[in-house]
mmCIF file of C-alpha atoms and ligand atoms in Angstrom:
data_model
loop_
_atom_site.group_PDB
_atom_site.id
_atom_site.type_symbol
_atom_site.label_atom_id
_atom_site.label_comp_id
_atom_site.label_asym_id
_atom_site.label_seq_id
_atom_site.Cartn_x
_atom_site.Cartn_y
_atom_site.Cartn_z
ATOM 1 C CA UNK A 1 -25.857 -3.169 6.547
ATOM 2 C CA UNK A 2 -22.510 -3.840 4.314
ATOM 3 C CA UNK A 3 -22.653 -0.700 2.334
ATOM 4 C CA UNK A 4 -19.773 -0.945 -0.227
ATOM 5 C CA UNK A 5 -17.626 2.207 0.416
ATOM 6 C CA UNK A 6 -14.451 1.614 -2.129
ATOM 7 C CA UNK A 7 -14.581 -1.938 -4.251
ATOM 8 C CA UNK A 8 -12.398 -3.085 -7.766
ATOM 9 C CA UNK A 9 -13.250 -5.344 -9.915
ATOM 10 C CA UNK A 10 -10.087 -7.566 -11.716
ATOM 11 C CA UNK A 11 -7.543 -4.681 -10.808
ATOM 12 C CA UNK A 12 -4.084 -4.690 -12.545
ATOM 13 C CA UNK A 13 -1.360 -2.564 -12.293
ATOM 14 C CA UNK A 14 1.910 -2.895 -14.440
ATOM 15 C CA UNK A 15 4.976 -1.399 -13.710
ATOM 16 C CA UNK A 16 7.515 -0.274 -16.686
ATOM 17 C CA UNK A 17 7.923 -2.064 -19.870
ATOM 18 C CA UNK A 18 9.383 -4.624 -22.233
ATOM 19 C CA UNK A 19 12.518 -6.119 -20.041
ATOM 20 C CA UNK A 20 11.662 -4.623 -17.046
ATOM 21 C CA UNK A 21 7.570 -5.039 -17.346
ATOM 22 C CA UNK A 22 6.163 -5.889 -13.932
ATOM 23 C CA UNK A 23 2.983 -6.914 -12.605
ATOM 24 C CA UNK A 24 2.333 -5.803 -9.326
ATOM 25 C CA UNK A 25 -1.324 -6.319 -8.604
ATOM 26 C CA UNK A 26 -2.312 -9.670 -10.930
ATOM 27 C CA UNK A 27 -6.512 -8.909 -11.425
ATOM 28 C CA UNK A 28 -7.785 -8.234 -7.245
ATOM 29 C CA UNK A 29 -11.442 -8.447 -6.871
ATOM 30 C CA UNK A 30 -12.028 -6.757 -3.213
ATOM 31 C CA UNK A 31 -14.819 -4.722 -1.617
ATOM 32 C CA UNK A 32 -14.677 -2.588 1.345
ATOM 33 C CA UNK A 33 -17.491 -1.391 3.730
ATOM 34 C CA UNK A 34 -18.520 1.648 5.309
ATOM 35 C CA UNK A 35 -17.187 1.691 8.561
ATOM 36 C CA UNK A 36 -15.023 -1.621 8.451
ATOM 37 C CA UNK A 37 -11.196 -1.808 9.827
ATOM 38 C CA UNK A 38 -8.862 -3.625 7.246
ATOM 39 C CA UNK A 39 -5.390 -4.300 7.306
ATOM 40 C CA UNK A 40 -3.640 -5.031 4.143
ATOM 41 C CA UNK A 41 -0.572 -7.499 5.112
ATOM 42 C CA UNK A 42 2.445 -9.256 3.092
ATOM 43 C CA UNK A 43 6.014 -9.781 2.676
ATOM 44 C CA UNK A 44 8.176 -6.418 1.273
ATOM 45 C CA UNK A 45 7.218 -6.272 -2.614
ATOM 46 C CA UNK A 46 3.812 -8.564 -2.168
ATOM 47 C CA UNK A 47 1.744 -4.805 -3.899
ATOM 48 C CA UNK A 48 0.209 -3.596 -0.611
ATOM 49 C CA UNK A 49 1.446 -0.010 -1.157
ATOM 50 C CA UNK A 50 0.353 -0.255 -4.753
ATOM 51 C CA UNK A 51 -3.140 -1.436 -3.932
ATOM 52 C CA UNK A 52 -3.474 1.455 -1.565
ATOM 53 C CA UNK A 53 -2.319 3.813 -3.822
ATOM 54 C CA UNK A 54 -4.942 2.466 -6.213
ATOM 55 C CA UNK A 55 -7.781 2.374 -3.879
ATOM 56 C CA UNK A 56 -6.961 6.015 -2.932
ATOM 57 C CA UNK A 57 -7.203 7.335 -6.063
ATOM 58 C CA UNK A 58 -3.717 7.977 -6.390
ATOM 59 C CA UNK A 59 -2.683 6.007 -9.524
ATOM 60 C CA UNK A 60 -4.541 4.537 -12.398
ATOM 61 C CA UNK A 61 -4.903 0.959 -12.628
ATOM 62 C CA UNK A 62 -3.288 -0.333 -15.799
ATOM 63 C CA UNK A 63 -6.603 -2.874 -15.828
ATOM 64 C CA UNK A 64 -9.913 -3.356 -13.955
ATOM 65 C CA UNK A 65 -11.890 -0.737 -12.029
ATOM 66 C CA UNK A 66 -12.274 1.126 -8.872
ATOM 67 C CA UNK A 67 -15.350 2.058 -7.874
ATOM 68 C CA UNK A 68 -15.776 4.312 -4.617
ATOM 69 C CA UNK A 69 -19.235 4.456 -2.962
ATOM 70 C CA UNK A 70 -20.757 2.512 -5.958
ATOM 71 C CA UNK A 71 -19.344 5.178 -8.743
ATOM 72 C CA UNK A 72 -16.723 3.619 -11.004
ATOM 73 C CA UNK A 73 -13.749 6.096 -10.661
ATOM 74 C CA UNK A 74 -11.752 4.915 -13.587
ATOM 75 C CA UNK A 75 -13.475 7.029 -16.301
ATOM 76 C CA UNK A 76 -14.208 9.766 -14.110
ATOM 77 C CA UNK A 77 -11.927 13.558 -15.536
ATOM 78 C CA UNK A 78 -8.619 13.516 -13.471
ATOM 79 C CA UNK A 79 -10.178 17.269 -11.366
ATOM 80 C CA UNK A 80 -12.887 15.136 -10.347
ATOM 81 C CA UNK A 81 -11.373 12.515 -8.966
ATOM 82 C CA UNK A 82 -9.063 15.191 -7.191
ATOM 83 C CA UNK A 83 -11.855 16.656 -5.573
ATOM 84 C CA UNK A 84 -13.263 13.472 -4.639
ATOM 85 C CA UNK A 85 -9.887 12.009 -2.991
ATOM 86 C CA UNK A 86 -9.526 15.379 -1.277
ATOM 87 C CA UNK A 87 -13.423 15.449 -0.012
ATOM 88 C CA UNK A 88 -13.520 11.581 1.076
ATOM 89 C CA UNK A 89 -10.054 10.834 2.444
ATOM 90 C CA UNK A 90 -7.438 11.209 4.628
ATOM 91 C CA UNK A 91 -4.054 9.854 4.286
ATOM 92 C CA UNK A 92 -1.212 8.690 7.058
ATOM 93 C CA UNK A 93 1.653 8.392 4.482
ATOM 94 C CA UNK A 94 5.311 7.905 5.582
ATOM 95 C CA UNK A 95 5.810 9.357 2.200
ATOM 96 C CA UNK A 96 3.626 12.463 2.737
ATOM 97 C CA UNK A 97 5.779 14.365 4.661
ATOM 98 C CA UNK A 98 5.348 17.076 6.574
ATOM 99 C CA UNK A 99 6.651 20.167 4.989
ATOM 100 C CA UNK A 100 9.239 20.997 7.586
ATOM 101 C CA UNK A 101 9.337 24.960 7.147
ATOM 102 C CA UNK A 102 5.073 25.337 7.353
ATOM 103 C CA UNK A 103 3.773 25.640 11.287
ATOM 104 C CA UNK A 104 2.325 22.487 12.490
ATOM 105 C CA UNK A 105 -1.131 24.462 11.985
ATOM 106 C CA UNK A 106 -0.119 24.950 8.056
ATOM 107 C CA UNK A 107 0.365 21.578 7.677
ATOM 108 C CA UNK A 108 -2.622 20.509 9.310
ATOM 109 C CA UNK A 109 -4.774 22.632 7.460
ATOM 110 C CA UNK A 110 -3.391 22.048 3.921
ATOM 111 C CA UNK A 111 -6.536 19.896 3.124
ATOM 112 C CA UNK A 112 -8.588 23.108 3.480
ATOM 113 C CA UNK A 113 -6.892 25.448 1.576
ATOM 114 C CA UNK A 114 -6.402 23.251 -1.373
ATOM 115 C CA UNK A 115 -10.619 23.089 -1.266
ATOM 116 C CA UNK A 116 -10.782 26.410 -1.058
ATOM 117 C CA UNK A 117 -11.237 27.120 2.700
ATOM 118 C CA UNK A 118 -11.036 30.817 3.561
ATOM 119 C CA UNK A 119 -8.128 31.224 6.535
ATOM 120 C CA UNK A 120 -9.983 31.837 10.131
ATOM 121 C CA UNK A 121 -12.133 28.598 8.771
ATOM 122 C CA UNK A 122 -8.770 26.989 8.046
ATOM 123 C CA UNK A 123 -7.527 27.676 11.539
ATOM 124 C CA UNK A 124 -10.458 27.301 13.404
ATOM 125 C CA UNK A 125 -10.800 23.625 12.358
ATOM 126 C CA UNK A 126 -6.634 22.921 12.289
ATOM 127 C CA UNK A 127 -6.725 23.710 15.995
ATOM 128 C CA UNK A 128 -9.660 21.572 16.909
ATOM 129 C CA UNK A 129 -7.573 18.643 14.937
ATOM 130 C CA UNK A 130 -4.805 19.709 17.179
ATOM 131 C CA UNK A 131 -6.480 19.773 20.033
ATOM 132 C CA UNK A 132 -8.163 16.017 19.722
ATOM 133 C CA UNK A 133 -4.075 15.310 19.174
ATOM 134 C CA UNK A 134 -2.782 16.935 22.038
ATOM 135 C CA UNK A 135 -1.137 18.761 20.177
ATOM 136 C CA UNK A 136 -2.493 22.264 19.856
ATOM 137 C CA UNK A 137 0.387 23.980 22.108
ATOM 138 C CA UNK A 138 2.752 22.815 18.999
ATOM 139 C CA UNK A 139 0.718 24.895 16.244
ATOM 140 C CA UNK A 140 3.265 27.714 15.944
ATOM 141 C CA UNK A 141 5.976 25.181 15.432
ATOM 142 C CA UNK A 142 7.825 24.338 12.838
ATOM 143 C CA UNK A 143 6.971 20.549 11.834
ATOM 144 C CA UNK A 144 10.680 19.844 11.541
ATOM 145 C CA UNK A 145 10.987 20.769 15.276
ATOM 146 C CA UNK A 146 8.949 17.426 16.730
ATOM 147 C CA UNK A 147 9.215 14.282 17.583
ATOM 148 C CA UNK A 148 8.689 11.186 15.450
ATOM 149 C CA UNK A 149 5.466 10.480 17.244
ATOM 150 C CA UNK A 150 4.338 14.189 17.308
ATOM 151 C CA UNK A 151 5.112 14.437 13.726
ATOM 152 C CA UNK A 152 2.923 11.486 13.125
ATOM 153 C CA UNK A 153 -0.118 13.170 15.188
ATOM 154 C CA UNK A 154 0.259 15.488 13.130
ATOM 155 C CA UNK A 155 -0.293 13.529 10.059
ATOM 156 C CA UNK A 156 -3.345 12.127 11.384
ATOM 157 C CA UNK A 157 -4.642 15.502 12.819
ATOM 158 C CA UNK A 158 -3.941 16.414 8.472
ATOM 159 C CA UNK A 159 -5.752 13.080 7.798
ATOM 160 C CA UNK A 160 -8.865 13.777 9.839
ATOM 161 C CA UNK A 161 -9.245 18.193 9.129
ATOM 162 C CA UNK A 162 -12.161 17.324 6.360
ATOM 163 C CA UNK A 163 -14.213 14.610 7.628
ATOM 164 C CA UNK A 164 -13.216 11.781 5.677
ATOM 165 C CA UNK A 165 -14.950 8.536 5.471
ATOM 166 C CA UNK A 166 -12.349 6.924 5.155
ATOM 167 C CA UNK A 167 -8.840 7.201 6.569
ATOM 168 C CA UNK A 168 -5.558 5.517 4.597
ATOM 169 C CA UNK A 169 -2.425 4.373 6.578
ATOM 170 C CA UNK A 170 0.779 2.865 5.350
ATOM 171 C CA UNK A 171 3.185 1.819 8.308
ATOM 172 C CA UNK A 172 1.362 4.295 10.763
ATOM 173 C CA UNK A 173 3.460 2.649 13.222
ATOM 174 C CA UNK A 174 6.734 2.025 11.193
ATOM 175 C CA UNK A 175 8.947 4.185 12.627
ATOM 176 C CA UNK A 176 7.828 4.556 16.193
ATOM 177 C CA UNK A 177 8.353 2.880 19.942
ATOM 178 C CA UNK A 178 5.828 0.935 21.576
ATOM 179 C CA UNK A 179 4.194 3.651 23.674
ATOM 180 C CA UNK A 180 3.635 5.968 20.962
ATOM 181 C CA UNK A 181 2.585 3.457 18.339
ATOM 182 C CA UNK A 182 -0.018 2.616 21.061
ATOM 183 C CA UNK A 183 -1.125 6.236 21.252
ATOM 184 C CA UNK A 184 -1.220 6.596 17.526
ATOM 185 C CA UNK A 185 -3.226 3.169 17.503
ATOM 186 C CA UNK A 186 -5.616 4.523 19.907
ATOM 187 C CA UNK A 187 -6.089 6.956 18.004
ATOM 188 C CA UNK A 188 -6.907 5.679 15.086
ATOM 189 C CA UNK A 189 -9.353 2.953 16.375
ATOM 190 C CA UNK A 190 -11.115 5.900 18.620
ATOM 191 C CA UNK A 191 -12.053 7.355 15.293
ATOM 192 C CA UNK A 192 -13.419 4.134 13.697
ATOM 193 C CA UNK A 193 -15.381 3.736 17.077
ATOM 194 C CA UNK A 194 -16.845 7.390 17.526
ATOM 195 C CA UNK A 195 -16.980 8.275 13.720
ATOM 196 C CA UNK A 196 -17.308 4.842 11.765
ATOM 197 C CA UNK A 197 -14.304 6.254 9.797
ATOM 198 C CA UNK A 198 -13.555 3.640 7.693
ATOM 199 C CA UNK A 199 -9.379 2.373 8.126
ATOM 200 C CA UNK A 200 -7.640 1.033 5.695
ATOM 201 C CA UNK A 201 -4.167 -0.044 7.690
ATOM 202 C CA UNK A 202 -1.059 -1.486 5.574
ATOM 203 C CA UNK A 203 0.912 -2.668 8.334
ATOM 204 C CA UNK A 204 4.019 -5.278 8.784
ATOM 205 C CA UNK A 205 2.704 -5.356 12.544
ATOM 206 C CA UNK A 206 0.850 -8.387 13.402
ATOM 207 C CA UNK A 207 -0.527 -7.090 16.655
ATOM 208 C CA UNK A 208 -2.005 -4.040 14.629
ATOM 209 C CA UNK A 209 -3.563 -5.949 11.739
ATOM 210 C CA UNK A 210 -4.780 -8.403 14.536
ATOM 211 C CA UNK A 211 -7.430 -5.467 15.682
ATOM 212 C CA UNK A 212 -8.404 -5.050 12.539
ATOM 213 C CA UNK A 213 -11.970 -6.640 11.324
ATOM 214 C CA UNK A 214 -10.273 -7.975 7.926
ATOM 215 C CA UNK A 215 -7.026 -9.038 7.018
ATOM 216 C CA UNK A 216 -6.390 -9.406 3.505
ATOM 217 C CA UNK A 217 -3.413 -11.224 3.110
ATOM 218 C CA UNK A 218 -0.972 -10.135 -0.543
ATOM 219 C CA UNK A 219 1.858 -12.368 -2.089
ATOM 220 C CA UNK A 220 3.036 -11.599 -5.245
ATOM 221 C CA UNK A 221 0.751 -9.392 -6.711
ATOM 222 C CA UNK A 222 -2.643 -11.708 -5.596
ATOM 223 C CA UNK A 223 -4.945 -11.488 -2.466
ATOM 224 C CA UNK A 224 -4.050 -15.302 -1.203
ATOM 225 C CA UNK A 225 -6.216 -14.962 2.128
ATOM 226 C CA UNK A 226 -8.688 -13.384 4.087
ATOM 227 C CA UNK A 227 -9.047 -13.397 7.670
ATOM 228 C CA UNK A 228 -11.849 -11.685 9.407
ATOM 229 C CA UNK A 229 -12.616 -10.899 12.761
ATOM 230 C CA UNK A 230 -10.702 -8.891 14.890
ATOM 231 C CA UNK A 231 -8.282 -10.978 17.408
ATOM 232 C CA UNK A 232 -8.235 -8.530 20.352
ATOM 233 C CA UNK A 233 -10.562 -6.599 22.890
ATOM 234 C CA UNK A 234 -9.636 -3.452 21.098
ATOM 235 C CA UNK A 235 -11.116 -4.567 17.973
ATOM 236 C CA UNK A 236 -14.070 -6.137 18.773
ATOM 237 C CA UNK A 237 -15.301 -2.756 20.752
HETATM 238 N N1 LIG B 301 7.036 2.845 -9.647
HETATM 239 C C1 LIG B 301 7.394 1.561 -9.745
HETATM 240 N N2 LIG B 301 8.070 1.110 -10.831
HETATM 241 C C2 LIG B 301 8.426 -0.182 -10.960
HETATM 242 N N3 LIG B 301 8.157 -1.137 -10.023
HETATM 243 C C3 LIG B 301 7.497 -0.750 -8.924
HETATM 244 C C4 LIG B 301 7.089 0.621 -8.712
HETATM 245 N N4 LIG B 301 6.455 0.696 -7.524
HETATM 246 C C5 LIG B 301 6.472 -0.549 -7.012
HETATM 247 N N5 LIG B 301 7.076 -1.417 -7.849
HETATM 248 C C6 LIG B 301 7.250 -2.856 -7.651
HETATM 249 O O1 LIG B 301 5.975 -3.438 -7.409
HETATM 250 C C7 LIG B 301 6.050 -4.417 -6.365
HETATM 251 C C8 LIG B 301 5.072 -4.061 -5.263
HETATM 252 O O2 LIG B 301 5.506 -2.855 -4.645
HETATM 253 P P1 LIG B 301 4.744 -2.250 -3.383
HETATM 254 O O3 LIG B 301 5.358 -0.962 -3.070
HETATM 255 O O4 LIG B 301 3.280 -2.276 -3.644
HETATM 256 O O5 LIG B 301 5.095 -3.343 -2.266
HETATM 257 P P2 LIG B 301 4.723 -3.385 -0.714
HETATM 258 O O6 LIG B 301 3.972 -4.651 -0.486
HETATM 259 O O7 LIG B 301 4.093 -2.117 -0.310
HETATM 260 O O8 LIG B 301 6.173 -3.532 -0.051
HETATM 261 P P3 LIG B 301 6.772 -2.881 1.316
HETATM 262 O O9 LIG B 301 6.246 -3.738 2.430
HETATM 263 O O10 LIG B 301 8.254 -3.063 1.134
HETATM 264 O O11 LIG B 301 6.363 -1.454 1.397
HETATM 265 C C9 LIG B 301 7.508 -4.441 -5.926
HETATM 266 O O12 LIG B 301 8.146 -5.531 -6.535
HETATM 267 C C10 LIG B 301 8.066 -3.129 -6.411
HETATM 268 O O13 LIG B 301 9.452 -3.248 -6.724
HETATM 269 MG MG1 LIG B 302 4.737 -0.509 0.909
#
């Protein structure tokens, strides 16, 4: 049943040196299963962003090990693990942004052509992502041309173009109004429901972690509780 999809084992990470040495993650022992929602909460500085960033494969621990679908990562050649990231997730950054002079459909579709999709495949699959969106009649735009909850369709419509397993979102609904963060919500939990797509939500929003199945709640650096079960209808779908 609980298939381990990403787990680590006593992760560290230290930031800088000597004076200004910091530990941000202090030795965090987690596993996370196919198909689960988990929402990664904590005051401003508690290491949410950096335990993402870990369990994405986007840093290196500075201790401990992440293993992703049973495979320790940690010793795996730096093009591997780039393939891997690229093959099994997607990513709703704040910090990837949207480069404002591609199309919409460029953006969507940068997945693909960094793994080597040929073009019509490219498109093809960008517009079906745009589609699911909504947003297909905005391909031919430039991204700097949207809104702020278009532009974050968009990111998801990047997130989901190769099939992850398992979809990574910091703030998804930071910087948005109540309607759209809804929508973008929605969205997200439709894909756990049809597609068992894993989500992995670092959120300041109660109401969002609230639908999640887990809660794992960070202060300085440590994992202090867990909650599970989701709190809501929408969760418990
Ligand atoms: N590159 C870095 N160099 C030095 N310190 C860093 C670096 N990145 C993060 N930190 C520090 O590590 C701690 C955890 O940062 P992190 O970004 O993980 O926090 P967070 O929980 O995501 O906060 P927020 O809710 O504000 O996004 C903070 O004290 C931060 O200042
Ligand atoms: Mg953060």
């Amino acid at each position: 049943m609980s298939t381990p999809v990403l787990e680590t084992e006593n992760l560290v990470k230290v930031y800088g040196r000597g004076a200004a040495r910091f530990e941000a993650l202090k030795g965090l022992t987690i596993q996370i299963n196919r198909g689960e929602t988990v929402a990664i909460v904590g005051k401003s500085g508690s290491g949410k962003s950096t335990l993402m960033h870990l369990l994405a494969l986007l840093d290196q621990p500075t201790h401990g090990v992440v293993a992703l679908e049973e495979k320790p990562v940690t010793q795996m050649k730096p093009t591997k693990i780039s393939k891997l990231r690229n093959e099994t997730f997607g990513f709703v950054f704040q910090q990837f942004f949207l480069n404002a002079n591609q199309t919409v459909l460029e953006n969507v579709t940068l997945p693909l052509k960094i793994a080597g999709v040929g073009k019509a495949e490219r498109n093809r699959r960008g517009m079906k992502a745009l589609e699911q969106l909504e947003m297909a009649d905005k391909a031919k735009n430039k991204a700097t041309n949207l809104s702020g909850g278009q532009k974050q369709r968009v990111c998801i419509a990047r997130a989901l173009i190769n099939n992850p397993s398992v979809i990574f979102a910091d703030e998804p609904t930071g910087n948005l109004d109540s309607a759209t963060s809804e929508t973008v919500e929605e969205i997200l939990f439709g894909l756990h429901r049809e597609h068992g797509i894993t989500l992995v939500i670092v959120t300041h929003d109660e109401d969002l972690a609230a639908k999640c199945q887990r809660r794992l709640i960070m202060q300085d650096g440590e994992i202090v509780r867990e909650e599970n079960g989701a709190q809501t209808a929408e969760g418990t779908r």
